[in-house]
Coordinates of C-alpha atoms and ligand atoms in Angstrom, one line a residue:
X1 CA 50.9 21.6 -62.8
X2 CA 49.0 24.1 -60.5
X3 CA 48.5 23.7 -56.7
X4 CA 45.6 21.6 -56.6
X5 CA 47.2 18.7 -58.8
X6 CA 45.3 19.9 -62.1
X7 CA 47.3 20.4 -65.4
X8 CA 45.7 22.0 -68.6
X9 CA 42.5 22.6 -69.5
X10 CA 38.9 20.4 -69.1
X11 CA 39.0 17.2 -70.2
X12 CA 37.9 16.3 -73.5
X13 CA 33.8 16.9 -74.0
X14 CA 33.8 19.7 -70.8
X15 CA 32.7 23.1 -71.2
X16 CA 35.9 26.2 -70.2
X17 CA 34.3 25.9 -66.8
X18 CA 34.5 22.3 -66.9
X19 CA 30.8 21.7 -66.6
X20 CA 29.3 18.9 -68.4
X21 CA 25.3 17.9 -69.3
X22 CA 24.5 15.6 -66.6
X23 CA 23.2 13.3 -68.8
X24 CA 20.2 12.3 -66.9
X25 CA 18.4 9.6 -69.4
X26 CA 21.7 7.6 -69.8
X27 CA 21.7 6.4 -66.1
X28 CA 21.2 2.8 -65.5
X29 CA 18.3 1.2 -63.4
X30 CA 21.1 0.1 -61.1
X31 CA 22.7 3.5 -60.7
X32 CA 19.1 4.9 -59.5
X33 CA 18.1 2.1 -57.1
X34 CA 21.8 3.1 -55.7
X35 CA 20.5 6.9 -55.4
X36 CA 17.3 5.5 -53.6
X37 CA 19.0 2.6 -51.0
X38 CA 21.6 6.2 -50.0
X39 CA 18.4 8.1 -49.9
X40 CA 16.3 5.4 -48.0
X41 CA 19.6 5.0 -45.1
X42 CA 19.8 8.4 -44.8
X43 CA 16.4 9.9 -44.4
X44 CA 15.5 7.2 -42.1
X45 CA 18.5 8.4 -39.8
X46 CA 18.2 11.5 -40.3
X47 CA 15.4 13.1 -38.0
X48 CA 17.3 13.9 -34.5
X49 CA 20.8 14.4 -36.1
X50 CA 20.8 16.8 -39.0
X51 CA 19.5 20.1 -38.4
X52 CA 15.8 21.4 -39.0
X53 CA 17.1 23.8 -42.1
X54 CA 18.7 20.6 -44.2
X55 CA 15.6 18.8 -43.4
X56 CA 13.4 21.4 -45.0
X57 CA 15.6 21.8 -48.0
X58 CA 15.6 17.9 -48.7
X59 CA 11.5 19.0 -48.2
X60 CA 11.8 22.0 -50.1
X61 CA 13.7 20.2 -53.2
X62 CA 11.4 16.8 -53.1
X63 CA 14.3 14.9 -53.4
X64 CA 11.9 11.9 -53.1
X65 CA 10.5 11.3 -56.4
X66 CA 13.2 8.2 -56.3
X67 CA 16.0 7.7 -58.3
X68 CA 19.0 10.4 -59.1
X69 CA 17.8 14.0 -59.5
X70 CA 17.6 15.3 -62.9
X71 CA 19.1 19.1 -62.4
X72 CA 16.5 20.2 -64.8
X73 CA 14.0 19.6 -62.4
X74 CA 15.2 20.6 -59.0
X75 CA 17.0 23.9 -60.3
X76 CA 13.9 26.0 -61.2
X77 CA 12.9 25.5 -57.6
X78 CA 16.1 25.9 -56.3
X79 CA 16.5 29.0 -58.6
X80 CA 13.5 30.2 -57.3
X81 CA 13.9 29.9 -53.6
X82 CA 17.6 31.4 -53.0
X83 CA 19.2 31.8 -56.8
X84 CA 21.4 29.0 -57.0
X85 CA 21.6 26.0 -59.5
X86 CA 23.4 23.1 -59.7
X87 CA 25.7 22.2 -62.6
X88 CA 27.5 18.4 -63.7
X89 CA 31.0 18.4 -63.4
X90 CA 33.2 15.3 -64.1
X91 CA 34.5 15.0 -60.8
X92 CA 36.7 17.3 -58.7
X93 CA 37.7 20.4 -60.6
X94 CA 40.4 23.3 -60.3
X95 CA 40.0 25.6 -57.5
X96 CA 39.6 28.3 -59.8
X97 CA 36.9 26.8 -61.2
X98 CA 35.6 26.0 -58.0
X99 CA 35.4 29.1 -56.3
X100 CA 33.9 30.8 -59.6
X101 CA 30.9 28.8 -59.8
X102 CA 30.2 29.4 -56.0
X103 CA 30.6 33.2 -56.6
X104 CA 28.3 32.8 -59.2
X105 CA 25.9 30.4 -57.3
X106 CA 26.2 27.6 -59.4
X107 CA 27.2 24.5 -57.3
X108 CA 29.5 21.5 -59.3
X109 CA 27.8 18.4 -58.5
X110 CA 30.3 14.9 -59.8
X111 CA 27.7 13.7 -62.6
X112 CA 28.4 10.0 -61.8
X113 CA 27.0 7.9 -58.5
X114 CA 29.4 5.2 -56.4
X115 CA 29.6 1.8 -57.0
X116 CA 27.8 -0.6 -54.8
X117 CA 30.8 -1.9 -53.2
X118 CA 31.9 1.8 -51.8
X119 CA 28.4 2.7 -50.6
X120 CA 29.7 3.5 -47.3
X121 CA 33.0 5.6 -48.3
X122 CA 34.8 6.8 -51.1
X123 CA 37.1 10.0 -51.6
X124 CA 36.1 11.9 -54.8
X125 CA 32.2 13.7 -54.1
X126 CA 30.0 11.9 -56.3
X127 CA 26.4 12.9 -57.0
X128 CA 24.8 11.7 -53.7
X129 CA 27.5 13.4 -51.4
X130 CA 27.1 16.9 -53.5
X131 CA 23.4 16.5 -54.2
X132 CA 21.9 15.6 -51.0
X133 CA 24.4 16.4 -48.8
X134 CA 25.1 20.0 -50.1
X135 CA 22.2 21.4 -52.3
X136 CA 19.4 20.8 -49.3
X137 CA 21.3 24.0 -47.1
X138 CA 21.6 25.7 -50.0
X139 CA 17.6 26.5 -49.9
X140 CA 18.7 28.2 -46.8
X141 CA 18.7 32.0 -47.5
X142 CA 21.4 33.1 -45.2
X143 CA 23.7 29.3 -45.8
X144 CA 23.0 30.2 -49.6
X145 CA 24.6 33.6 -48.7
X146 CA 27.3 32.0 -47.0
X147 CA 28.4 29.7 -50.2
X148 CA 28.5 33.0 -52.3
X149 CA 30.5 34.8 -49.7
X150 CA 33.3 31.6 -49.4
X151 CA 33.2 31.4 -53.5
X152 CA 34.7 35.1 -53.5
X153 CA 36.5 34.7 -50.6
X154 CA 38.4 31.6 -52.1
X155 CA 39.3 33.6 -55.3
X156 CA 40.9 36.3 -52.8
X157 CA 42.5 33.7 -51.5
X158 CA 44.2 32.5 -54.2
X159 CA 45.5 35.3 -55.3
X160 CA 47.0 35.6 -51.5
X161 CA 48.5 32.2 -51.3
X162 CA 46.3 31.6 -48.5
X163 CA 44.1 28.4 -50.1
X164 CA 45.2 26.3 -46.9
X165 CA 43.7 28.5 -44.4
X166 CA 40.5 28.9 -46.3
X167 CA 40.3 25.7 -46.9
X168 CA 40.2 24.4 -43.6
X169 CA 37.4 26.9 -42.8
X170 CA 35.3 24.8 -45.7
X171 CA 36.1 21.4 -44.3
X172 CA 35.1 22.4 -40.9
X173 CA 31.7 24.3 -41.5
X174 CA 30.1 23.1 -45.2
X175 CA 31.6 19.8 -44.9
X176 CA 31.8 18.6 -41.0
X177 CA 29.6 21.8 -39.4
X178 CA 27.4 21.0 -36.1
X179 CA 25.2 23.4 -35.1
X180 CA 24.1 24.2 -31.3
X181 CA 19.7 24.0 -31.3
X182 CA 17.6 23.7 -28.2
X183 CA 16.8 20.3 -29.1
X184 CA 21.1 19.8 -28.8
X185 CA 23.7 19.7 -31.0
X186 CA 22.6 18.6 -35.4
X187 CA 24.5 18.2 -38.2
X188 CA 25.1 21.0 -41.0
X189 CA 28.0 19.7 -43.0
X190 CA 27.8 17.6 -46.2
X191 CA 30.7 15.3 -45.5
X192 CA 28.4 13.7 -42.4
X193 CA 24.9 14.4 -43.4
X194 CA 25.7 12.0 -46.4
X195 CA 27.5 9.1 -44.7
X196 CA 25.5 7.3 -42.5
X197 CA 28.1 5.8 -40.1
X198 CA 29.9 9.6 -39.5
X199 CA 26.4 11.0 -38.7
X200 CA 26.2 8.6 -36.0
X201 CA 29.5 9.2 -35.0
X202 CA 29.7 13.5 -34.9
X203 CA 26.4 13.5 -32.8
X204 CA 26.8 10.2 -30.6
X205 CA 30.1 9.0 -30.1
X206 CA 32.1 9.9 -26.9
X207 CA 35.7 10.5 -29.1
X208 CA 35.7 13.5 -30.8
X209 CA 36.3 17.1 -29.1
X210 CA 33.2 19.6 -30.3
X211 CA 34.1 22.9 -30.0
X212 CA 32.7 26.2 -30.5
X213 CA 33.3 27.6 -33.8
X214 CA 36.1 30.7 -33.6
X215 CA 37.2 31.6 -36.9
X216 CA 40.9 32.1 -36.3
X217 CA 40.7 28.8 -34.3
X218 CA 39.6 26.7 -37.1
X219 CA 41.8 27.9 -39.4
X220 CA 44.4 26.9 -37.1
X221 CA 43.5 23.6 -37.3
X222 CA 44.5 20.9 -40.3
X223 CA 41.9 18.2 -40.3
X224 CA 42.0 14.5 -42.1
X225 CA 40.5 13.7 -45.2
X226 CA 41.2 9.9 -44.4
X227 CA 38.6 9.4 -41.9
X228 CA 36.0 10.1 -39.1
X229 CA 37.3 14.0 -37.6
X230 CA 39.3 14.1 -34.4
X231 CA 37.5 17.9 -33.9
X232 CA 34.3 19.2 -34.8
X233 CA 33.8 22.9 -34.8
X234 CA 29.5 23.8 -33.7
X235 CA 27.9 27.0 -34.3
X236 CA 25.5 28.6 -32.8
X237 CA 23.4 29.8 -35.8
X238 CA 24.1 29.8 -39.8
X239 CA 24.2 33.9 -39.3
X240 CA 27.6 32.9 -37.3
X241 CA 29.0 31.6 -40.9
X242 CA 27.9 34.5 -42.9
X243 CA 28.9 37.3 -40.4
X244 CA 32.3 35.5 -40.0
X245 CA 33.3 36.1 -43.8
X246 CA 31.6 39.4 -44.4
X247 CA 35.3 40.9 -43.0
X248 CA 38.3 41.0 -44.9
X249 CA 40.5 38.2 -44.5
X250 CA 43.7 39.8 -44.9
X251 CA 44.2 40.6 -41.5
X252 CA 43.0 37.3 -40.3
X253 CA 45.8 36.0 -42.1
X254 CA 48.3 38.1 -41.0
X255 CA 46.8 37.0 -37.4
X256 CA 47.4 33.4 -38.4
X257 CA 50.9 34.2 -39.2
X258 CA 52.0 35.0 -35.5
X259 CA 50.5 31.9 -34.3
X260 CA 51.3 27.9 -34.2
X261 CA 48.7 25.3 -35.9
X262 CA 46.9 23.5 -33.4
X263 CA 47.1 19.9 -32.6
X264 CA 44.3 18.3 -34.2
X265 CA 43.3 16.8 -30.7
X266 CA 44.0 19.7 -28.5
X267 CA 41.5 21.3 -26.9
X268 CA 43.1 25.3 -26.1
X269 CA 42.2 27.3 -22.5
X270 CA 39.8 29.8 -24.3
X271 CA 37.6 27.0 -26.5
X272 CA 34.3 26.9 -25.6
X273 CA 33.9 23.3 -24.9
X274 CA 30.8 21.1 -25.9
X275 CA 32.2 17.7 -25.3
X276 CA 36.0 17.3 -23.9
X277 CA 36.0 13.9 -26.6
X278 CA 38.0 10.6 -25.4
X279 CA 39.8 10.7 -28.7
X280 CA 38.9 6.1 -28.1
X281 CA 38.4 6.3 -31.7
X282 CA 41.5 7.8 -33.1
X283 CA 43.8 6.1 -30.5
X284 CA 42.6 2.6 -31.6
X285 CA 43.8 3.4 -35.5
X286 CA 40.8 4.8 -36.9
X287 CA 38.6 2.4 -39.2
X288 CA 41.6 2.3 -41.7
X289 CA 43.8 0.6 -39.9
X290 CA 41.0 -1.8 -38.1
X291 CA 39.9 -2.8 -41.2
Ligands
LIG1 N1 35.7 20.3 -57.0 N2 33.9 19.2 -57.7 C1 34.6 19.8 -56.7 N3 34.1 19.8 -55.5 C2 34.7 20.4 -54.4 O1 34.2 20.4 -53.3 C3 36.0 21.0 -54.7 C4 36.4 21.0 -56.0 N4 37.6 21.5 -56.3 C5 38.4 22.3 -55.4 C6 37.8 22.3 -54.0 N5 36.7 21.6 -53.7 C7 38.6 23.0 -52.9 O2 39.2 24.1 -53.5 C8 37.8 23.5 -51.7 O3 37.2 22.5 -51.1 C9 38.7 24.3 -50.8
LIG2 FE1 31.5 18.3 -50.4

């Protein structure tokens, strides 16, 4: 058993790289009206939280045609506008894996859509979190750039024995990134663009710290998996991302070496602070304990 909790190869009916056909006629009717009541939520909420460059790529991609996207349709225009694609996988897959299809600008997508009962939440990413939360930035030139850069920076990584530190820098920018815009702060990340109660949350509620993005500083901090974030990291352009990982990492890890974690509620003398957050939400137990 590796790291990452994988064991031998693909399972049976997976390519080596553990892609799969997506299988696009053998959806149910059911499984597509679940695509479109996601969609519908989300689309309707999201003008005024997520930022102008995810709204064009949902645009760009015509995401709209209703139902779940067939990949043969959306890639060619994906292809065309920044190189990337997007391939089926069963579910989560090896880091390995992962990091090679990023280097190679081919984004694993989960194949299969949530039930009905876990509309709101669920752990593993499923097609609607890694379709229309990730692929829409990825028509970004300079995010798309960014994706490449992390896919080559995680193999580095693992060869370092530095996956934690990387990882956190993934969970805080493509997953739960704000960005800072004239009109104020919008949502980037994947983990909050597609869940409709932790959009609302990152951009209105009064509980979490927001804090400008510092590379070193994020990697400091270990975030939860389990529920809304205690800290969100904002940017002040997707340049910020791409510039940040075209250094070597080595010395950024050696940095991290001579320094502590930081409490996932802290908020340190030399953050640049957006919102000092009440930290309400966490105190109370979190929506797993209240529920
Ligand atoms: N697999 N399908 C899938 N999606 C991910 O986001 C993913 C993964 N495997 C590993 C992985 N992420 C992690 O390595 C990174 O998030 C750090
Ligand atoms: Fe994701």
């Amino acid at each position: 058993m590796s790291a990452d909790g994988f064991s031998g190869g693909p399972p049976p009916g997976a390519a080596a790289d553990w892609t799969i056909d997506q299988g696009w006629s053998a959806y149910t009717a059911e499984e597509h009206a679940t695509w479109d009541i996601l969609y519908e939520r989300q689309t309707a909420l999201l003008p005024g939280y997520a930022c102008d460059e995810f709204l064009h790529g949902l645009d760009a991609l015509d995401l709209h045609r209703g139902g779940i996207p067939d990949f043969n349709v959306i890639n060619p225009e994906l292809e065309r506008l920044t190189g990337w694609n997007v391939v089926a996988v069963p579910g989560l897959v090896p880091d390995d894996i992962f990091f090679d299809h990023l280097a190679n600008r081919r984004f694993p997508a989960g194949q299969f859509i949530r039930r009905r009962d876990q509309l709101d939440y669920l752990q593993e990413p499923d097609i609607f979190h890694d379709v229309f939360g990730h692929v829409p930035m990825l028509t970004d030139p300079v995010f798309a750039d960014y994706m490449e850069a992390y896919g080559k920076g995680g193999q580095r990584a693992l060869g370092l024995g530095r996956l934690h530190n990387l990882a956190r820098l993934y969970w805080y920018t493509v997953e739960f990134g704000l960005l800072e815009t004239p009109k104020g702060l919008r949502i980037y990340g994947a983990g909050i663009v597609s869940s409709r109660t932790e959009s609302i949350f990152a951009i209105d509620d009064p509980s979490p710290n927001r804090i400008g993005f510092d590379l070193l500083r994020t990697m400091r901090t270990p975030y939860r998996i389990d529920d809304f974030q205690q800290v969100y990291f904002v940017i002040p352009s997707i340049q910020t991302l791409l510039d940040a990982t075209l250094q070597d990492f080595a010395p950024i890890y050696a940095a991290l070496d001579e320094g502590q974690d930081v409490p996932i509620d802290a908020i340190l003398p030399t953050d640049r602070v957006f919102t000092r957050g009440t930290q309400a939400y966490a105190a109370s137990g979190g929506r797993l304990a209240g529920a």
